[in-house]
Amino acid sequence: MQYDNGGELLVAHLKSLGIDTVFGVVSVHNLPLVEAVDRHLRFVPVRHEATAVNAADGYGRARGSIGCALTSTGTGAGNAAGSLIEALASGTAVLHVTGQVESAYLGSGRGFIHETKDQLGMLSAVSAYAATVTSARDAGRILREAASAALAVPGGPASVEWPIDLQYAAQDDAEETVPGASAPPTDAAELAAAQQLLRGSRRPLIWAGGGACRARPELLALLETTGAGLLTSNSGRGSVPEDHPLVIGNFATTPAARALLADADALVTVGTHFRSNETADYGLKLPDAHVQIDVDAAALGRVYPARHALHGDAATVLPALTGAAVRADADWTARVTAVREEVRAALHEGIGPQAAICDALAAALPRGTVVARDVTIPSSSWGNRLLPIHDPRANVFPRGGGIGQGLGMGIGAALARPDEPTVVIAGDGGLAVHFGELLTVAQERPRLTLIVFNDGGYGVLRNMQDKYAERRSGVDLFTPDFGPLAAACALPYARIAAPTDAAPVLEAALAADGPTLVEVDLAALGPMKNPFTPPVKIPTA
C-alpha cells in the first residue's frame, strides 16, 4: 500500500487496531501525524505530554485494548517518560509515536531544535519496545511491531520515534504480517504435581493479580469448583466481580486475611507481582504449599518461593487445575465469606465520614463504570479496596504509585466509553501536578465526574510526618478556591462538606451529560477515624 505521508499511514494502522481517539501535543516535529489523525479520527489536544500517555493508557485500559499518544521530540518525549514508566509498570498497551529531527541531522549533536542526546536510549529504558523509523519503507512494519509488542503478555508501552522528513515523505508499506508470540508450554511434571496438591487440599486460597484478568472465566471456574477464598492484588480486582461471596479482595495484609493465609493448606497465585505495598514490604507470609502461575518466567519464585512454578498462560493452565480440584471443607468456605464481610466492615468503620462518599458512589455508579483513582488517601485507603470493582476494565489507577496521573487516565477512559459516566478520584496535591488538564476537560466535555479531596496538601505524607517526625516538611500547600477555578474553566461545580451531601451531589454529577468538578472539603467533612499512612517502613520508627 502507498500513502501520501506518514500521517495517512499512521491513521490506517490505528484504524486496524480499533483506535478512534488519539491524545497528544502538536509540534513542528509531529505535524503531519497530528493533521492526519485530526482529519480522519479524533485528536484530543491535551496540555502536557505526560497526560497524552496517561490518557492513551486509560483509553486502552477502559477498552481492554490499546491507546495511542503523539508527542514531539526532545523535551516532549522526555515529558512523556514518566507516564511511560507507569504503563511499563502496569503492562498496559500504549503506542507512543514521537517526533524526531530530520534524519540527515539525527545524532549529529549540533543542537538542532528539539534535539536531545540518545532519545531512543531514553525511550528504550521506559518502554517494552522502542525503534526509530529509518526510511519511508519501514514505517508500517515498525508500527505493527510496536503494537504487537505493546499487546503481548506481559506487554507495556511501545515507542516509535519518527524523523520529521520521513513523516512528510510518501510511504510504501509492504504490509508484512508481524508474527505473534506463542504461549509457553507448561512443564507437565510441575502441572501434575500441582494437580495432586489440589486434590488433597481442603483449605485452599487463590490470589489473583493483573494476569488473572486475561483468564476471568477460567478463574471463576476454579474458585467455584473449590469454594476457596479469592484474594487479589490491586491489579487483579474485578477478575471475579467483587460482589461474589468468595471474593475477599485486596485485603491480604489485614489481620483476618493473614490468619487465613496461615491456616490455608494450598495457595494458587495467578499473574501477580507481589508488590511491596500489597505484601507489607514482603513481610506477608504465604503458605509453603504455593502454586504460582505466570506467563513471565522471571516472575516465578522472584518474590516468594513456589513449590510448583507453572510457566504458562493462565487461561490454559487454570482449567487443568480445576479438573483436578476438589471441594473445600464447608467450614473453610464459611470462614472465607465471614472474613470477606469482616474486613469490609472494619475498613468502612475506620474511614469515618468518608464512608458516606464510598457508599454513595457504590450506589450511584452503573455496574462496570470506570473509576480512575489517582494516588491519594481516599484511593489508597478505600478506593482501592472497598469501592466495588466488577470488571477489570473499570479498574484504572497508577500501579507504579506516581501522583498526578489519575485525571489524564480518567480523560482517556471517559472518551473511550463516551456513553457511560466516568469517575476520577484525586487529591488536591495530585491534581495540581496537571491543573492544565482541567482545560482539556473543559474543551472536550467528557462525561466525567472529577472528585477532588481537598486537605490542603499532601495528606498521606503529612500523616507520616505527624506520626514519625517532629515537624512537617513540604506537605502543606496552597490550594485554590475550587468553585471559582471550575467557573474559570466553564465546569459545573459542587461541594461535599457533610456526609449527607454525598448522595445527592454525586447522583446529580453522574447523571449529567458532561463534566462536573466535585470538591470534598475534608476540613468540613471531618477526619477519618484511623488516619491513613502508607505501608512503607520507616527505619527510625
Coordinates of C-alpha atoms in Angstrom, one line a residue:
M1 CA 0.0 0.0 0.0
Q2 CA 1.1 3.6 -0.7
Y3 CA 0.2 6.6 1.4
D4 CA 0.7 10.3 0.7
N5 CA 2.6 10.7 4.0
G6 CA 3.3 9.2 7.4
G7 CA 0.2 10.6 8.9
E8 CA -2.0 8.7 6.4
L9 CA -0.1 5.5 7.2
L10 CA -0.5 6.0 10.9
V11 CA -4.2 6.5 10.6
A12 CA -4.6 3.3 8.6
H13 CA -2.7 1.5 11.3
L14 CA -4.7 3.0 14.1
K15 CA -7.9 2.0 12.4
S16 CA -6.7 -1.6 12.1
L17 CA -6.2 -1.5 15.9
G18 CA -9.7 -0.2 16.5
I19 CA -8.4 3.2 17.8
D20 CA -10.7 6.1 17.1
T21 CA -9.2 8.7 19.6
V22 CA -5.6 9.9 19.9
F23 CA -4.1 12.1 22.6
G24 CA -1.2 14.4 22.1
V25 CA 0.5 17.8 21.9
V26 CA 1.0 19.2 18.4
S27 CA 4.5 20.3 17.3
V28 CA 6.5 21.2 14.3
H29 CA 8.0 17.7 14.7
N30 CA 4.8 15.7 14.5
L31 CA 2.5 18.0 12.4
P32 CA 1.8 15.5 9.6
L33 CA 0.8 12.9 12.1
V34 CA -1.5 15.2 14.1
E35 CA -3.1 16.7 11.0
A36 CA -3.9 13.2 9.5
V37 CA -5.4 12.0 12.8
D38 CA -7.5 15.1 13.2
R39 CA -8.8 14.7 9.6
H40 CA -9.8 11.0 10.0
L41 CA -10.1 10.3 13.7
R42 CA -10.4 12.3 16.9
F43 CA -7.4 14.2 18.1
V44 CA -7.5 15.4 21.7
P45 CA -5.0 18.2 22.4
V46 CA -4.0 17.6 26.0
R47 CA -1.9 20.2 27.7
H48 CA 1.1 18.1 28.6
E49 CA 2.8 15.1 27.0
A50 CA 2.7 13.1 30.2
T51 CA -1.1 13.4 30.1
A52 CA -1.1 12.3 26.4
V53 CA 0.4 8.9 27.5
N54 CA -1.7 8.7 30.7
A55 CA -4.9 9.3 28.6
A56 CA -3.9 6.8 26.0
D57 CA -3.2 4.4 28.8
G58 CA -6.6 5.0 30.4
Y59 CA -8.3 4.7 27.0
G60 CA -6.7 1.3 26.4
R61 CA -7.5 0.0 29.9
A62 CA -11.1 1.1 29.7
R63 CA -11.5 -0.7 26.3
G64 CA -9.3 -3.7 27.2
S65 CA -7.1 -2.9 24.2
I66 CA -4.6 -0.3 23.2
G67 CA -4.3 3.5 23.1
C68 CA -2.2 6.0 21.2
A69 CA -0.2 9.1 22.2
L70 CA 1.6 11.6 19.9
T71 CA 4.4 13.7 21.3
S72 CA 7.2 15.9 20.0
T73 CA 10.9 15.1 20.1
G74 CA 13.4 16.0 22.8
T75 CA 11.6 17.8 25.7
G76 CA 8.2 16.5 24.5
A77 CA 9.4 12.9 24.5
G78 CA 11.1 13.5 27.9
N79 CA 7.9 14.8 29.3
A80 CA 6.2 11.6 28.3
A81 CA 8.8 9.4 30.0
G82 CA 7.2 9.4 33.5
S83 CA 3.9 8.2 32.2
L84 CA 5.6 5.6 30.0
I85 CA 7.1 4.3 33.3
E86 CA 3.6 3.8 34.6
A87 CA 2.5 1.9 31.6
L88 CA 5.6 -0.3 31.8
A89 CA 4.9 -1.0 35.5
S90 CA 1.3 -1.9 34.7
G91 CA 2.0 -3.8 31.5
T92 CA -0.6 -1.7 29.7
A93 CA -0.7 -1.3 26.0
V94 CA 0.2 2.2 24.7
L95 CA 1.5 3.1 21.2
H96 CA 3.7 6.2 21.7
V97 CA 4.6 7.9 18.5
T98 CA 7.0 10.8 18.9
G99 CA 8.8 13.1 16.5
Q100 CA 12.4 13.3 15.7
V101 CA 14.7 15.8 14.0
E102 CA 15.4 15.5 10.3
S103 CA 17.1 12.2 9.6
A104 CA 20.1 14.0 8.0
Y105 CA 20.9 15.6 11.3
L106 CA 19.9 12.7 13.6
G107 CA 22.7 12.1 16.1
S108 CA 24.9 14.9 14.9
G109 CA 24.8 16.7 18.2
R110 CA 24.7 20.1 16.6
G111 CA 21.8 21.4 18.7
F112 CA 19.0 21.1 16.1
I113 CA 15.8 22.5 17.6
H114 CA 14.1 19.9 19.9
E115 CA 17.0 17.5 19.6
T116 CA 18.2 15.5 22.6
K117 CA 21.0 13.1 23.2
D118 CA 20.1 9.5 22.6
Q119 CA 16.4 9.8 22.6
L120 CA 16.0 6.2 21.5
G121 CA 18.0 5.1 24.6
M122 CA 15.7 7.1 26.8
L123 CA 12.7 5.6 25.2
S124 CA 14.1 2.1 25.4
A125 CA 14.6 2.5 29.1
V126 CA 10.9 3.2 29.8
S127 CA 9.3 1.1 27.1
A128 CA 8.7 -2.5 26.3
Y129 CA 9.7 -1.8 22.7
A130 CA 11.4 1.2 21.1
A131 CA 12.5 1.8 17.5
T132 CA 13.4 4.5 15.0
V133 CA 11.8 4.9 11.6
T134 CA 14.8 5.0 9.2
S135 CA 13.0 5.0 5.9
A136 CA 9.6 5.6 4.3
R137 CA 9.6 1.9 3.5
D138 CA 9.9 0.6 7.1
A139 CA 7.4 2.8 9.0
G140 CA 4.5 0.4 8.6
R141 CA 6.5 -2.6 9.7
I142 CA 7.8 -0.7 12.8
L143 CA 4.3 0.4 13.7
R144 CA 3.0 -3.2 13.5
E145 CA 5.9 -4.5 15.5
A146 CA 5.3 -1.8 18.2
A147 CA 1.6 -2.6 18.5
S148 CA 2.3 -6.3 18.7
A149 CA 4.9 -5.8 21.5
A150 CA 2.5 -3.5 23.4
L151 CA -0.3 -6.0 23.2
A152 CA 1.8 -9.0 24.0
V153 CA 1.9 -10.5 27.5
P154 CA 3.1 -9.0 29.8
G155 CA 3.1 -6.1 27.4
G156 CA 3.7 -2.4 28.1
P157 CA 4.2 0.8 26.1
A158 CA 5.9 0.8 22.7
S159 CA 7.6 3.9 21.4
V160 CA 8.4 4.9 17.8
E161 CA 10.5 7.9 17.0
W162 CA 9.8 9.2 13.5
P163 CA 12.1 11.8 11.8
I164 CA 10.0 14.7 10.5
D165 CA 11.3 14.5 6.9
L166 CA 10.2 10.8 6.9
Q167 CA 6.8 11.8 8.2
Y168 CA 6.2 14.1 5.3
A169 CA 7.5 11.6 2.8
A170 CA 5.3 9.3 0.7
Q171 CA 5.1 5.9 2.4
D172 CA 5.4 2.5 0.7
D173 CA 4.2 -0.2 3.0
A174 CA 4.6 -3.9 2.2
E175 CA 2.1 -4.8 4.9
E176 CA 4.2 -7.8 6.2
T177 CA 2.5 -9.7 9.0
V178 CA 4.2 -9.5 12.3
P179 CA 4.3 -12.9 14.0
G180 CA 2.6 -13.0 17.4
A181 CA 4.3 -14.6 20.4
S182 CA 3.0 -18.0 21.3
A183 CA 2.2 -19.0 24.9
P184 CA 4.9 -21.0 26.6
P185 CA 4.2 -24.7 27.2
T186 CA 3.7 -25.6 30.9
D187 CA 6.0 -28.3 32.3
A188 CA 3.9 -31.4 32.5
A189 CA 5.6 -32.8 35.7
E190 CA 5.1 -29.5 37.6
L191 CA 1.4 -29.4 36.4
A192 CA 0.8 -32.9 37.6
A193 CA 2.3 -32.2 41.0
A194 CA 0.2 -29.0 41.3
Q195 CA -2.9 -31.1 40.4
Q196 CA -2.0 -33.6 43.1
L197 CA -1.6 -30.8 45.7
L198 CA -5.1 -29.5 44.9
R199 CA -6.7 -33.0 45.1
G200 CA -5.6 -33.2 48.7
S201 CA -6.4 -29.6 49.6
R202 CA -9.4 -28.8 51.9
R203 CA -8.4 -25.2 52.9
P204 CA -7.4 -23.6 49.6
L205 CA -6.9 -19.9 48.7
I206 CA -6.4 -18.2 45.4
W207 CA -4.6 -14.9 44.8
A208 CA -5.3 -13.1 41.6
G209 CA -3.1 -10.4 40.1
G210 CA -3.4 -8.5 36.9
G211 CA -2.5 -11.5 34.8
A212 CA -5.7 -13.2 36.0
C213 CA -7.8 -10.6 34.3
R214 CA -7.0 -12.3 31.0
A215 CA -8.5 -15.6 32.3
R216 CA -11.7 -14.5 34.0
P217 CA -14.0 -17.4 33.2
E218 CA -11.2 -19.9 34.0
L219 CA -10.5 -18.2 37.3
L220 CA -14.2 -18.2 38.2
A221 CA -14.5 -21.9 37.4
L222 CA -11.6 -22.8 39.8
L223 CA -13.0 -20.5 42.5
E224 CA -16.5 -22.0 42.4
T225 CA -15.3 -25.6 42.0
T226 CA -13.1 -25.4 45.1
G227 CA -15.1 -23.0 47.3
A228 CA -11.7 -21.3 48.0
G229 CA -11.4 -17.7 49.0
L230 CA -10.1 -15.2 46.5
L231 CA -7.5 -12.6 47.5
T232 CA -6.5 -10.0 44.9
S233 CA -3.8 -7.5 44.3
N234 CA -5.0 -4.1 43.3
S235 CA -4.4 -5.0 39.6
G236 CA -6.4 -8.2 40.0
R237 CA -9.5 -6.5 41.2
G238 CA -12.6 -7.3 39.1
S239 CA -11.1 -10.6 37.7
V240 CA -14.0 -12.0 39.5
P241 CA -16.8 -9.4 40.3
E242 CA -16.3 -8.2 43.9
D243 CA -19.9 -8.9 44.9
H244 CA -19.2 -12.6 44.6
P245 CA -19.4 -14.1 48.1
L246 CA -16.0 -15.9 47.8
V247 CA -14.1 -12.7 46.8
I248 CA -12.2 -11.3 49.8
G249 CA -10.4 -8.8 47.6
N250 CA -7.4 -6.6 48.0
F251 CA -7.2 -7.2 51.8
A252 CA -4.3 -9.6 52.0
T253 CA -2.4 -7.7 54.7
T254 CA -5.3 -7.4 57.1
P255 CA -5.2 -9.5 60.3
A256 CA -8.1 -11.7 59.3
A257 CA -6.7 -12.4 55.8
R258 CA -3.2 -13.1 57.4
A259 CA -4.9 -15.6 59.6
L260 CA -6.5 -17.3 56.6
L261 CA -3.1 -17.5 54.8
A262 CA -1.6 -19.0 57.9
D263 CA -4.2 -21.8 58.0
A264 CA -4.5 -22.5 54.3
D265 CA -3.2 -25.8 53.1
A266 CA -2.7 -24.6 49.5
L267 CA -2.4 -21.2 47.7
V268 CA -2.7 -20.7 43.9
T269 CA -1.4 -17.4 42.7
V270 CA -2.2 -16.2 39.2
G271 CA -0.3 -13.5 37.4
T272 CA 0.7 -11.3 40.4
H273 CA 4.0 -9.5 41.1
F274 CA 3.5 -9.4 44.9
R275 CA 4.2 -5.6 45.0
S276 CA 5.8 -4.2 48.2
N277 CA 2.7 -2.2 49.2
E278 CA 0.5 -5.2 48.9
T279 CA 2.7 -7.6 50.9
A280 CA 3.7 -5.2 53.8
D281 CA 7.1 -4.8 52.2
Y282 CA 7.3 -8.5 51.6
G283 CA 6.6 -9.2 55.3
L284 CA 3.4 -11.1 54.5
K285 CA 3.8 -14.8 55.0
L286 CA 2.4 -17.2 52.4
P287 CA 1.8 -20.9 52.7
D288 CA 4.6 -23.2 51.8
A289 CA 2.2 -25.1 49.5
H290 CA 2.3 -22.4 46.9
V291 CA 1.4 -23.0 43.2
Q292 CA 2.4 -19.9 41.1
I293 CA 1.1 -19.4 37.6
D294 CA 2.7 -16.7 35.4
V295 CA 3.4 -16.2 31.7
D296 CA 6.5 -14.3 32.6
A297 CA 9.2 -16.8 33.6
A298 CA 11.1 -14.2 35.5
A299 CA 8.2 -13.7 37.9
L300 CA 8.1 -17.3 39.1
G301 CA 9.7 -17.5 42.5
R302 CA 11.0 -14.0 42.3
V303 CA 9.4 -12.7 45.5
Y304 CA 8.0 -15.8 47.2
P305 CA 9.2 -19.4 46.8
A306 CA 6.8 -21.5 44.7
R307 CA 6.6 -25.2 45.4
H308 CA 5.1 -25.7 41.9
A309 CA 6.0 -23.0 39.4
L310 CA 3.8 -23.2 36.3
H311 CA 5.1 -21.2 33.4
G312 CA 2.2 -20.6 31.0
D313 CA -0.9 -18.7 30.1
A314 CA -3.4 -18.7 33.0
A315 CA -6.4 -19.3 30.6
T316 CA -4.7 -22.6 29.6
V317 CA -3.3 -23.7 33.0
L318 CA -6.3 -22.9 35.2
P319 CA -8.7 -25.5 33.6
A320 CA -6.2 -28.2 34.2
L321 CA -6.1 -27.3 37.9
T322 CA -9.9 -27.0 38.0
G323 CA -10.3 -30.5 36.6
A324 CA -8.2 -32.0 39.4
A325 CA -9.5 -29.8 42.3
V326 CA -12.0 -30.9 45.0
R327 CA -14.4 -29.0 47.2
A328 CA -13.0 -27.3 50.2
D329 CA -14.3 -28.1 53.7
A330 CA -17.7 -26.4 54.3
D331 CA -16.4 -24.7 57.4
W332 CA -13.5 -23.3 55.5
T333 CA -15.7 -21.7 52.8
A334 CA -17.9 -20.3 55.6
R335 CA -14.9 -18.8 57.2
V336 CA -13.9 -17.2 53.9
T337 CA -17.3 -15.5 53.5
A338 CA -17.1 -14.3 57.1
V339 CA -13.6 -12.8 56.6
R340 CA -14.9 -11.1 53.4
E341 CA -17.6 -9.3 55.5
E342 CA -15.2 -8.7 58.4
V343 CA -12.5 -6.8 56.5
R344 CA -15.0 -4.7 54.7
A345 CA -16.9 -3.7 57.8
A346 CA -13.6 -2.8 59.6
L347 CA -12.4 -0.6 56.8
H348 CA -15.9 1.0 56.4
E349 CA -15.8 1.9 60.1
G350 CA -12.3 3.2 60.0
I351 CA -12.7 5.7 57.3
G352 CA -15.4 7.6 59.3
P353 CA -17.3 10.2 57.3
Q354 CA -15.7 9.3 54.0
A355 CA -17.7 6.1 54.2
A356 CA -20.7 8.1 53.0
I357 CA -18.9 9.0 49.8
C358 CA -17.9 5.4 49.2
D359 CA -21.4 4.2 49.8
A360 CA -22.9 6.9 47.6
L361 CA -20.6 6.1 44.7
A362 CA -21.2 2.4 45.0
A363 CA -25.0 3.0 44.9
A364 CA -25.0 5.6 42.0
L365 CA -22.4 4.0 39.7
P366 CA -23.7 1.8 36.9
R367 CA -22.1 -1.7 37.1
G368 CA -18.7 -1.7 35.4
T369 CA -18.3 2.0 35.4
V370 CA -14.7 3.2 35.2
V371 CA -13.3 4.6 38.4
A372 CA -9.9 6.2 37.8
R373 CA -8.1 6.8 41.0
D374 CA -5.1 9.0 41.5
V375 CA -2.7 8.3 44.3
T376 CA -4.4 9.9 47.3
I377 CA -5.6 8.9 50.7
P378 CA -9.2 8.1 49.6
S379 CA -7.9 5.9 46.8
S380 CA -5.2 4.2 48.8
S381 CA -7.4 3.6 51.9
W382 CA -10.9 2.7 50.5
G383 CA -11.0 3.3 46.7
N384 CA -8.5 0.5 46.1
R385 CA -10.3 -1.9 48.4
L386 CA -13.8 -1.1 49.5
L387 CA -15.4 0.6 46.4
P388 CA -16.5 -2.4 44.4
I389 CA -15.0 -3.3 41.1
H390 CA -16.9 -5.7 38.9
D391 CA -14.8 -5.6 35.7
P392 CA -11.0 -5.2 35.3
R393 CA -11.6 -2.6 32.6
A394 CA -13.2 -0.3 35.2
N395 CA -10.1 -0.6 37.5
V396 CA -7.9 2.3 36.3
F397 CA -5.2 3.6 38.6
P398 CA -1.4 4.3 38.6
R399 CA 0.1 0.9 39.6
G400 CA 3.5 2.4 39.7
G401 CA 2.4 4.8 42.5
G402 CA 3.1 8.2 40.9
I403 CA 0.7 11.0 41.8
G404 CA -1.0 13.3 39.3
Q405 CA -1.8 10.7 36.7
G406 CA -5.4 9.9 37.6
L407 CA -7.0 12.8 35.7
G408 CA -5.3 12.0 32.5
M409 CA -6.2 8.3 32.8
G410 CA -9.8 9.3 33.5
I411 CA -10.0 11.6 30.5
G412 CA -8.8 8.7 28.3
A413 CA -11.3 6.3 29.9
A414 CA -14.2 8.7 29.5
L415 CA -13.5 9.3 25.8
A416 CA -13.1 5.5 25.3
R417 CA -16.6 4.9 26.7
P418 CA -18.5 8.1 26.0
D419 CA -21.9 6.8 26.7
E420 CA -21.1 5.9 30.3
P421 CA -20.1 8.1 33.3
T422 CA -16.5 8.0 34.4
V423 CA -15.3 9.0 37.9
V424 CA -11.9 10.3 38.8
I425 CA -10.8 10.3 42.5
A426 CA -8.0 12.8 43.1
G427 CA -6.4 14.8 45.8
D428 CA -5.7 18.5 45.7
G429 CA -2.0 17.9 45.7
G430 CA -2.0 15.3 42.9
L431 CA -4.4 17.3 40.8
A432 CA -2.1 20.3 41.0
V433 CA 0.5 18.4 39.1
H434 CA -1.6 18.7 36.0
F435 CA -4.1 21.6 36.6
G436 CA -3.8 22.4 32.9
E437 CA -5.8 19.3 32.1
L438 CA -8.9 20.9 33.5
L439 CA -8.8 22.9 30.3
T440 CA -8.8 19.7 28.3
V441 CA -11.8 18.5 30.2
A442 CA -13.5 21.9 29.5
Q443 CA -12.7 21.6 25.8
E444 CA -13.6 18.0 25.2
R445 CA -16.6 17.9 27.6
P446 CA -16.4 14.2 28.5
R447 CA -19.0 12.6 30.8
L448 CA -16.5 12.8 33.7
T449 CA -17.0 13.5 37.4
L450 CA -13.8 14.7 39.0
I451 CA -13.9 14.3 42.8
V452 CA -11.2 16.3 44.4
F453 CA -10.5 15.6 48.1
N454 CA -9.1 18.8 49.4
D455 CA -7.0 18.7 52.5
G456 CA -4.6 21.5 51.6
G457 CA -1.6 19.5 50.6
Y458 CA -0.1 16.0 50.6
G459 CA -2.2 14.4 53.2
V460 CA -0.6 10.9 53.2
L461 CA 2.9 12.3 53.8
R462 CA 1.6 14.8 56.3
N463 CA 0.2 11.9 58.3
M464 CA 3.5 10.1 58.1
Q465 CA 5.4 13.2 59.4
D466 CA 2.8 13.8 62.1
K467 CA 3.3 10.2 63.3
Y468 CA 7.1 9.8 63.0
A469 CA 8.7 13.2 62.7
E470 CA 9.0 16.4 64.8
R471 CA 7.9 18.8 62.1
R472 CA 6.2 19.0 58.7
S473 CA 8.2 19.5 55.6
G474 CA 6.8 20.2 52.1
V475 CA 3.4 18.8 52.8
D476 CA 1.2 21.9 53.4
L477 CA 0.4 23.5 50.1
F478 CA -1.5 26.5 48.8
T479 CA -4.8 25.2 47.4
P480 CA -7.1 27.2 45.1
D481 CA -10.7 28.0 45.7
F482 CA -12.2 25.2 43.5
G483 CA -15.5 27.0 42.9
P484 CA -14.1 30.0 41.0
L485 CA -11.4 27.7 39.4
A486 CA -14.2 25.5 38.0
A487 CA -16.1 28.6 36.8
A488 CA -13.0 29.9 35.1
C489 CA -12.8 26.6 33.2
A490 CA -16.6 26.6 32.4
L491 CA -17.0 23.5 34.5
P492 CA -20.1 22.8 36.7
Y493 CA -19.1 22.7 40.4
A494 CA -20.5 21.1 43.5
R495 CA -19.2 20.7 47.1
I496 CA -19.5 17.9 49.7
A497 CA -19.0 19.2 53.2
A498 CA -21.0 16.7 55.2
P499 CA -21.9 13.0 54.8
T500 CA -25.5 13.9 53.9
D501 CA -24.2 15.9 50.9
A502 CA -22.6 12.9 49.3
A503 CA -25.6 11.0 47.7
P504 CA -27.4 14.0 46.2
V505 CA -24.3 15.7 44.9
L506 CA -22.8 12.5 43.3
E507 CA -26.1 11.3 41.9
A508 CA -26.6 14.7 40.1
A509 CA -23.0 14.7 38.8
L510 CA -23.1 11.2 37.5
A511 CA -26.4 11.9 35.7
A512 CA -25.0 14.9 33.9
D513 CA -24.2 14.7 30.2
G514 CA -20.8 16.4 30.7
P515 CA -18.2 17.0 33.3
T516 CA -18.6 18.1 36.9
L517 CA -15.9 19.1 39.4
V518 CA -16.9 18.0 42.9
E519 CA -14.9 19.2 45.8
V520 CA -14.8 17.2 49.0
D521 CA -14.0 19.7 51.7
L522 CA -12.2 17.5 54.2
A523 CA -11.8 20.2 56.8
A524 CA -15.6 20.5 56.9
L525 CA -16.3 16.8 56.4
G526 CA -14.1 15.7 59.3
P527 CA -11.2 13.3 59.7
M528 CA -11.1 9.5 59.3
K529 CA -11.3 7.6 62.5
N530 CA -7.9 6.0 61.6
P531 CA -5.5 8.3 59.9
F532 CA -4.1 6.6 56.8
T533 CA -0.3 6.1 56.4
P534 CA 1.2 4.0 53.6
P535 CA 2.6 0.5 54.2
V536 CA 6.2 1.6 54.0
K537 CA 9.0 1.0 56.5
I538 CA 10.3 4.0 58.5
P539 CA 13.7 3.0 59.9
T540 CA 13.5 5.4 62.8
A541 CA 10.0 4.4 63.8

